[in-house]
Short mmCIF file of C-alpha atoms and ligand atoms in Angstrom, two decimals:
data_model
loop_
_atom_site.label_atom_id
_atom_site.label_comp_id
_atom_site.label_asym_id
_atom_site.label_seq_id
_atom_site.Cartn_x
_atom_site.Cartn_y
_atom_site.Cartn_z
CA MET M 30 111.34 133.50 108.44
CA THR M 31 108.61 131.07 107.39
CA ALA M 32 109.77 127.83 105.88
CA GLN M 33 108.84 126.78 102.43
CA LEU M 34 106.77 123.65 102.36
CA ILE M 35 108.02 120.47 100.61
CA ASP M 36 104.73 119.06 99.33
CA GLY M 37 105.00 115.30 99.18
CA VAL M 38 101.54 114.97 97.61
CA ALA M 39 102.33 117.29 94.64
CA LEU M 40 105.74 115.74 94.09
CA SER M 41 104.24 112.23 94.28
CA ARG M 42 101.65 113.19 91.69
CA ARG M 43 104.40 114.26 89.24
CA LEU M 44 106.55 111.21 89.84
CA ARG M 45 103.55 108.85 89.54
CA GLU M 46 102.62 110.41 86.17
CA ALA M 47 106.11 109.58 84.93
CA LEU M 48 105.72 106.04 86.28
CA ARG M 49 102.46 105.59 84.37
CA VAL M 50 104.38 106.23 81.16
CA ARG M 51 107.02 103.62 82.05
CA VAL M 52 104.25 101.13 82.87
CA SER M 53 102.65 101.76 79.45
CA THR M 54 106.00 101.18 77.76
CA LEU M 55 106.39 97.89 79.64
CA SER M 56 102.81 96.88 78.88
CA ALA M 57 103.44 97.46 75.16
CA ARG M 58 106.17 94.84 75.58
CA HIS M 59 103.63 92.52 77.21
CA THR M 60 104.98 93.02 80.74
CA GLN M 61 102.70 94.44 83.36
CA PRO M 62 104.58 95.15 86.55
CA GLY M 63 103.24 92.98 89.38
CA LEU M 64 103.49 93.49 93.13
CA ALA M 65 102.63 90.87 95.71
CA VAL M 66 101.58 92.29 99.07
CA ILE M 67 101.40 89.94 102.02
CA LEU M 68 99.59 90.99 105.21
CA VAL M 69 99.65 88.70 108.27
CA GLY M 70 97.30 89.48 111.17
CA ASP M 71 94.82 92.27 111.73
CA ASN M 72 96.91 95.25 112.81
CA PRO M 73 94.63 98.22 111.89
CA ALA M 74 97.53 100.51 110.86
CA SER M 75 99.00 97.80 108.65
CA GLN M 76 95.62 97.30 107.01
CA VAL M 77 95.48 100.98 106.13
CA TYR M 78 99.05 100.99 104.74
CA VAL M 79 98.41 97.93 102.63
CA ARG M 80 95.16 99.34 101.26
CA ASN M 81 96.93 102.59 100.31
CA LYS M 82 99.73 100.72 98.58
CA VAL M 83 97.33 98.54 96.60
CA LYS M 84 95.28 101.57 95.56
CA ALA M 85 98.45 103.43 94.48
CA CYS M 86 99.48 100.44 92.36
CA GLU M 87 96.15 100.49 90.55
CA GLU M 88 96.49 104.20 89.83
CA VAL M 89 99.75 103.73 87.89
CA GLY M 90 98.82 100.46 86.24
CA ILE M 91 100.79 98.04 88.42
CA ARG M 92 98.96 94.74 88.99
CA SER M 93 98.87 94.03 92.69
CA VAL M 94 98.10 90.72 94.39
CA LEU M 95 97.03 91.15 97.99
CA GLU M 96 97.21 88.12 100.24
CA THR M 97 95.86 88.38 103.78
CA HIS M 98 96.56 85.71 106.34
CA PRO M 99 95.40 85.23 109.95
CA ALA M 100 97.89 86.05 112.71
CA SER M 101 98.17 82.32 113.38
CA LEU M 102 99.94 81.71 110.01
CA THR M 103 103.12 79.73 110.65
CA GLU M 104 106.50 81.00 109.58
CA ALA M 105 106.92 77.93 107.35
CA ALA M 106 103.65 78.68 105.56
CA LEU M 107 104.69 82.28 105.05
CA LEU M 108 108.04 81.21 103.64
CA GLN M 109 106.23 78.88 101.24
CA ARG M 110 104.12 81.77 99.94
CA ILE M 111 107.24 83.86 99.41
CA ALA M 112 108.90 80.95 97.53
CA ALA M 113 105.84 80.80 95.28
CA PHE M 114 106.00 84.51 94.49
CA ASN M 115 109.80 84.30 93.97
CA ALA M 116 109.11 81.72 91.28
CA ASP M 117 106.25 83.58 89.61
CA PRO M 118 107.48 85.57 86.58
CA ALA M 119 104.38 87.81 86.65
CA ILE M 120 105.40 89.09 90.08
CA HIS M 121 108.27 91.58 90.06
CA GLY M 122 108.05 92.89 93.63
CA ILE M 123 107.21 91.22 96.95
CA LEU M 124 106.28 93.22 100.04
CA VAL M 125 105.64 91.67 103.43
CA GLN M 126 103.91 94.27 105.59
CA LEU M 127 105.65 94.72 108.94
CA PRO M 128 105.29 94.21 111.85
CA LEU M 129 104.79 90.46 111.73
CA PRO M 130 103.31 88.46 114.65
CA PRO M 131 105.96 87.71 117.33
CA HIS M 132 106.19 83.99 116.51
CA ILE M 133 107.53 84.86 113.01
CA ASP M 134 111.18 85.89 112.57
CA ALA M 135 110.81 89.02 110.39
CA GLN M 136 114.46 89.08 109.27
CA ARG M 137 114.27 85.41 108.19
CA VAL M 138 111.18 86.27 106.17
CA ILE M 139 112.85 89.30 104.52
CA GLU M 140 115.90 87.19 103.63
CA ALA M 141 113.64 84.69 101.92
CA ILE M 142 112.49 87.29 99.35
CA ALA M 143 114.60 87.15 96.15
CA PRO M 144 116.78 90.28 96.30
CA GLU M 145 115.71 91.26 92.76
CA LYS M 146 112.05 91.28 93.98
CA ASP M 147 112.81 93.01 97.34
CA VAL M 148 111.19 96.32 96.42
CA ASP M 149 111.19 97.39 100.09
CA GLY M 150 114.96 97.25 99.98
CA PHE M 151 115.21 95.47 103.35
CA HIS M 152 117.04 92.32 102.20
CA VAL M 153 120.64 92.12 103.46
CA ALA M 154 121.81 91.99 99.84
CA ASN M 155 120.17 95.35 99.08
CA ALA M 156 121.29 96.82 102.43
CA GLY M 157 124.86 95.66 101.58
CA ALA M 158 124.59 97.13 98.06
CA LEU M 159 123.65 100.49 99.56
CA MET M 160 126.51 100.24 102.02
CA VAL M 161 129.12 99.69 99.26
CA GLY M 162 127.48 101.94 96.68
CA ARG M 163 126.35 99.23 94.23
CA PRO M 164 122.97 99.21 92.46
CA GLY M 165 120.15 97.58 94.37
CA PHE M 166 116.82 98.65 95.79
CA GLN M 167 116.85 101.56 98.24
CA PRO M 168 114.38 101.46 101.15
CA CYS M 169 111.37 103.48 100.12
CA THR M 170 111.22 106.03 102.97
CA PRO M 171 114.83 107.27 102.80
CA TYR M 172 114.69 107.10 99.02
CA GLY M 173 111.61 109.36 99.10
CA CYS M 174 113.36 111.80 101.47
CA MET M 175 116.28 112.00 99.01
CA LYS M 176 113.84 112.70 96.16
CA MET M 177 112.40 115.57 98.17
CA LEU M 178 115.84 117.08 98.72
CA GLU M 179 116.59 116.63 95.00
CA HIS M 180 113.27 118.25 94.11
CA ILE M 181 114.12 121.46 96.04
CA GLY M 182 117.57 121.43 94.42
CA TYR M 183 119.30 121.29 97.77
CA PRO M 184 123.10 120.93 97.35
CA LEU M 185 124.04 118.30 99.96
CA ARG M 186 127.78 118.30 99.21
CA GLY M 187 129.67 119.44 102.27
CA LYS M 188 126.47 120.10 104.27
CA HIS M 189 125.89 118.73 107.75
CA ALA M 190 122.97 116.31 107.91
CA VAL M 191 121.68 115.02 111.27
CA VAL M 192 119.55 111.89 111.16
CA ILE M 193 117.54 111.18 114.28
CA GLY M 194 116.85 107.46 114.53
CA ARG M 195 118.95 104.40 113.57
CA SER M 196 116.46 101.79 112.44
CA ASN M 197 117.34 99.44 109.56
CA ILE M 198 114.39 100.67 107.54
CA VAL M 199 114.74 104.45 107.94
CA GLY M 200 117.60 105.92 110.02
CA LYS M 201 120.60 103.85 108.88
CA PRO M 202 119.82 103.77 105.12
CA MET M 203 118.95 107.49 105.28
CA ALA M 204 122.40 108.21 106.71
CA MET M 205 124.03 106.08 103.99
CA LEU M 206 122.17 107.93 101.18
CA LEU M 207 123.12 111.31 102.63
CA LEU M 208 126.72 110.15 102.90
CA GLN M 209 126.66 109.03 99.29
CA ALA M 210 125.43 112.51 98.39
CA ASN M 211 128.58 113.93 100.08
CA ALA M 212 126.94 115.31 103.18
CA THR M 213 128.73 115.08 106.54
CA VAL M 214 126.40 112.83 108.53
CA THR M 215 125.65 112.52 112.25
CA ILE M 216 123.32 109.80 113.46
CA CYS M 217 121.51 110.46 116.71
CA HIS M 218 119.53 107.82 118.58
CA SER M 219 117.98 106.85 121.92
CA ALA M 220 121.34 106.88 123.71
CA THR M 221 122.45 110.27 122.32
CA THR M 222 123.11 112.80 125.03
CA ASP M 223 122.08 116.33 124.19
CA LEU M 224 120.20 115.82 120.95
CA ALA M 225 119.71 119.60 120.56
CA HIS M 226 123.49 120.15 120.51
CA HIS M 227 123.69 118.08 117.31
CA THR M 228 120.54 119.33 115.62
CA ARG M 229 121.47 122.99 116.12
CA GLN M 230 124.47 122.46 113.93
CA ALA M 231 122.52 120.74 111.17
CA ASP M 232 121.85 122.11 107.69
CA VAL M 233 119.50 119.18 107.18
CA ILE M 234 117.55 117.34 109.92
CA VAL M 235 115.75 114.05 109.21
CA ALA M 236 113.59 113.04 112.19
CA ALA M 237 112.64 109.34 112.25
CA VAL M 238 111.86 108.42 115.81
CA GLY M 239 108.10 108.14 116.42
CA ARG M 240 107.78 110.72 119.14
CA ARG M 241 105.73 113.82 118.64
CA ALA M 242 107.20 117.27 119.18
CA LEU M 243 110.69 115.75 119.62
CA VAL M 244 112.16 118.49 117.44
CA THR M 245 111.29 121.99 118.57
CA ALA M 246 112.15 125.42 117.13
CA ASP M 247 115.02 126.04 119.56
CA MET M 248 116.76 122.91 118.21
CA VAL M 249 116.82 124.08 114.61
CA LYS M 250 119.36 126.36 112.89
CA PRO M 251 117.71 129.18 110.96
CA GLY M 252 117.22 128.20 107.31
CA ALA M 253 117.73 124.44 107.83
CA VAL M 254 115.87 121.78 105.88
CA VAL M 255 113.68 119.72 108.16
CA ILE M 256 112.33 116.38 106.97
CA ASP M 257 109.77 114.77 109.23
CA VAL M 258 109.45 110.98 108.84
CA GLY M 259 107.62 110.40 112.14
CA MET M 260 104.03 109.23 112.25
CA ASN M 261 102.25 109.82 115.54
CA ARG M 262 98.89 110.85 116.86
CA ASP M 263 98.26 114.04 118.81
CA ASP M 264 95.80 114.27 121.76
CA THR M 265 92.89 114.67 119.40
CA GLY M 266 93.91 111.61 117.40
CA LYS M 267 95.20 113.66 114.43
CA LEU M 268 98.22 112.40 112.53
CA CYS M 269 101.39 114.31 113.32
CA GLY M 270 105.15 113.85 112.93
CA ASP M 271 108.20 114.10 115.21
CA VAL M 272 108.57 117.83 114.54
CA ASP M 273 106.68 120.67 116.21
CA PHE M 274 105.51 121.89 112.83
CA GLU M 275 104.06 125.27 113.84
CA GLY M 276 107.13 126.21 115.85
CA VAL M 277 109.80 124.86 113.57
CA ARG M 278 108.32 126.36 110.40
CA GLN M 279 109.08 129.82 111.83
CA VAL M 280 112.82 128.96 111.87
CA ALA M 281 113.50 126.38 109.14
CA GLY M 282 114.11 127.17 105.45
CA TRP M 283 112.23 124.13 104.21
CA ILE M 284 109.92 121.72 106.01
CA THR M 285 107.85 118.66 105.20
CA PRO M 286 104.29 118.51 106.63
CA VAL M 287 102.67 115.50 108.28
CA PRO M 288 100.39 114.34 106.73
CA GLY M 289 101.27 115.12 103.10
CA GLY M 290 105.08 114.89 103.28
CA VAL M 291 107.18 111.76 103.54
CA GLY M 292 104.19 109.36 103.74
CA PRO M 293 103.01 109.70 100.11
CA MET M 294 106.65 109.75 98.92
CA THR M 295 107.27 106.34 100.60
CA ILE M 296 104.46 104.80 98.57
CA THR M 297 105.67 106.54 95.40
CA MET M 298 109.12 105.04 95.83
CA LEU M 299 107.61 101.60 96.35
CA LEU M 300 105.90 102.01 92.99
CA THR M 301 109.14 103.24 91.50
CA ASN M 302 111.05 100.24 92.79
CA THR M 303 108.41 97.87 91.43
CA VAL M 304 108.47 99.37 87.99
CA GLU M 305 112.25 99.26 88.11
CA ALA M 306 112.15 95.60 89.11
CA ALA M 307 109.92 94.83 86.13
CA GLU M 308 112.17 96.74 83.80
CA ARG M 309 115.26 94.92 85.08
CA ALA M 310 113.46 91.54 84.75
CA GLY M 311 112.61 92.44 81.16
CA ALA M 312 116.24 93.32 80.47
CA THR M 313 117.48 89.98 81.87
CA PRO M 314 117.59 87.16 79.30
CA ALA M 315 115.33 84.20 80.19
CA ARG M 316 117.22 81.45 81.97
P1 LIG K 148 112.01 102.50 115.20
O1 LIG K 148 111.21 102.43 116.43
O2 LIG K 148 112.53 101.23 114.59
O3 LIG K 148 113.30 103.45 115.45
C1 LIG K 148 113.16 104.59 116.17
C2 LIG K 148 114.56 105.18 116.39
O4 LIG K 148 114.45 106.33 117.18
C3 LIG K 148 115.50 104.23 117.12
O5 LIG K 148 116.65 104.03 116.32
C4 LIG K 148 115.85 104.94 118.43
O6 LIG K 148 117.24 104.84 118.74
C5 LIG K 148 115.51 106.40 118.13
N1 LIG K 148 115.08 107.15 119.29
C6 LIG K 148 114.15 106.80 120.21
N2 LIG K 148 114.06 107.76 121.16
C7 LIG K 148 114.89 108.74 120.81
C8 LIG K 148 115.19 109.99 121.36
N3 LIG K 148 114.61 110.41 122.47
N4 LIG K 148 116.14 110.76 120.76
C9 LIG K 148 116.74 110.35 119.61
N5 LIG K 148 116.46 109.15 119.01
C10 LIG K 148 115.56 108.36 119.64
O7 LIG K 148 111.18 103.32 114.20
P2 LIG K 148 111.24 103.46 112.56
O8 LIG K 148 110.63 102.25 111.93
O9 LIG K 148 112.56 103.90 112.16
O10 LIG K 148 110.22 104.66 112.36
C11 LIG K 148 110.42 105.92 112.96
C12 LIG K 148 109.18 106.79 112.80
O11 LIG K 148 108.96 106.98 111.40
C13 LIG K 148 107.89 106.15 113.33
O12 LIG K 148 107.08 107.20 113.80
C14 LIG K 148 107.31 105.51 112.12
O13 LIG K 148 105.87 105.40 112.20
C15 LIG K 148 107.66 106.50 111.06
N6 LIG K 148 107.72 105.98 109.69
C16 LIG K 148 107.11 106.69 108.74
C17 LIG K 148 107.16 106.28 107.40
C18 LIG K 148 106.50 107.09 106.38
O14 LIG K 148 106.32 106.68 105.28
N7 LIG K 148 106.11 108.35 106.71
C19 LIG K 148 107.84 105.11 107.07
C20 LIG K 148 108.51 104.42 108.09
C21 LIG K 148 108.44 104.87 109.39
#
């Protein structure tokens, strides 16, 4: 068997076209969605991510405001900038690119973002909303993975999903979304003994660890859906995921490539959350 590819680039293109229409509707009502992006320090990977996000905003008509600060920025100064964006009615979404320099408490910074502008979905209010099944903002990466499963029409009800990784931004919210979709969910992590024992039983595997070739063909049940969130470099410096793509594609039913899978979907869901935030702000009577 050779797995069918879940093409995150093609799906993103379709979803972004639909977003462009929503942005036009908002603009006709004199609201252009606005996203503030704050980058602290000079982490090269973060610079690339931020650039890609800003470019994607432009493509769908979202106004983005990029603020870059030196790594020496104090936490107090960063909190002040967030307070200013919280109060700015032209800004509907605020994104602070992680990681932050070690002298800044990332969680405190995230909690300072108004939950209705937390388009990354990391604020404890949004994490709590996801936990209890209330509307909020879903973290972009798991949200994008769910969109991919929806796109292939995969019926999650009663299926066994194994999530590898338990971070607050990917693994845990991914597990909650799969649970909400009525899958039976197992979360594996760094202390899991015999990872393969769990993955072999999975109808759906979501790998979010950051270790290349962690998931190999012998760990995958024939026909399973394999979603690769990982972003790593191989020996030649080429981007690769957590899944041994060439091996696993011989066994799986569906597979996401890296690059061109979850990565573009993450950005697409950031745009979706930003447009949604602007729509919600428009629907809220002025205070
Ligand atoms: P993280 O470092 O916060 O979490 C990694 C998780 O992997 C931890 O929960 C840990 O318990 C688990 N883990 C470590 N070793 C393991 C092992 N041997 N077996 C099973 N579990 C193990 O990372 P993160 O922020 O959740 O990101 C995970 C990966 O996804 C990284 O490669 C990151 O770059 C990538 N990522 C990609 C996107 C995207 O848009 N494509 C978005 C976010 C993160």
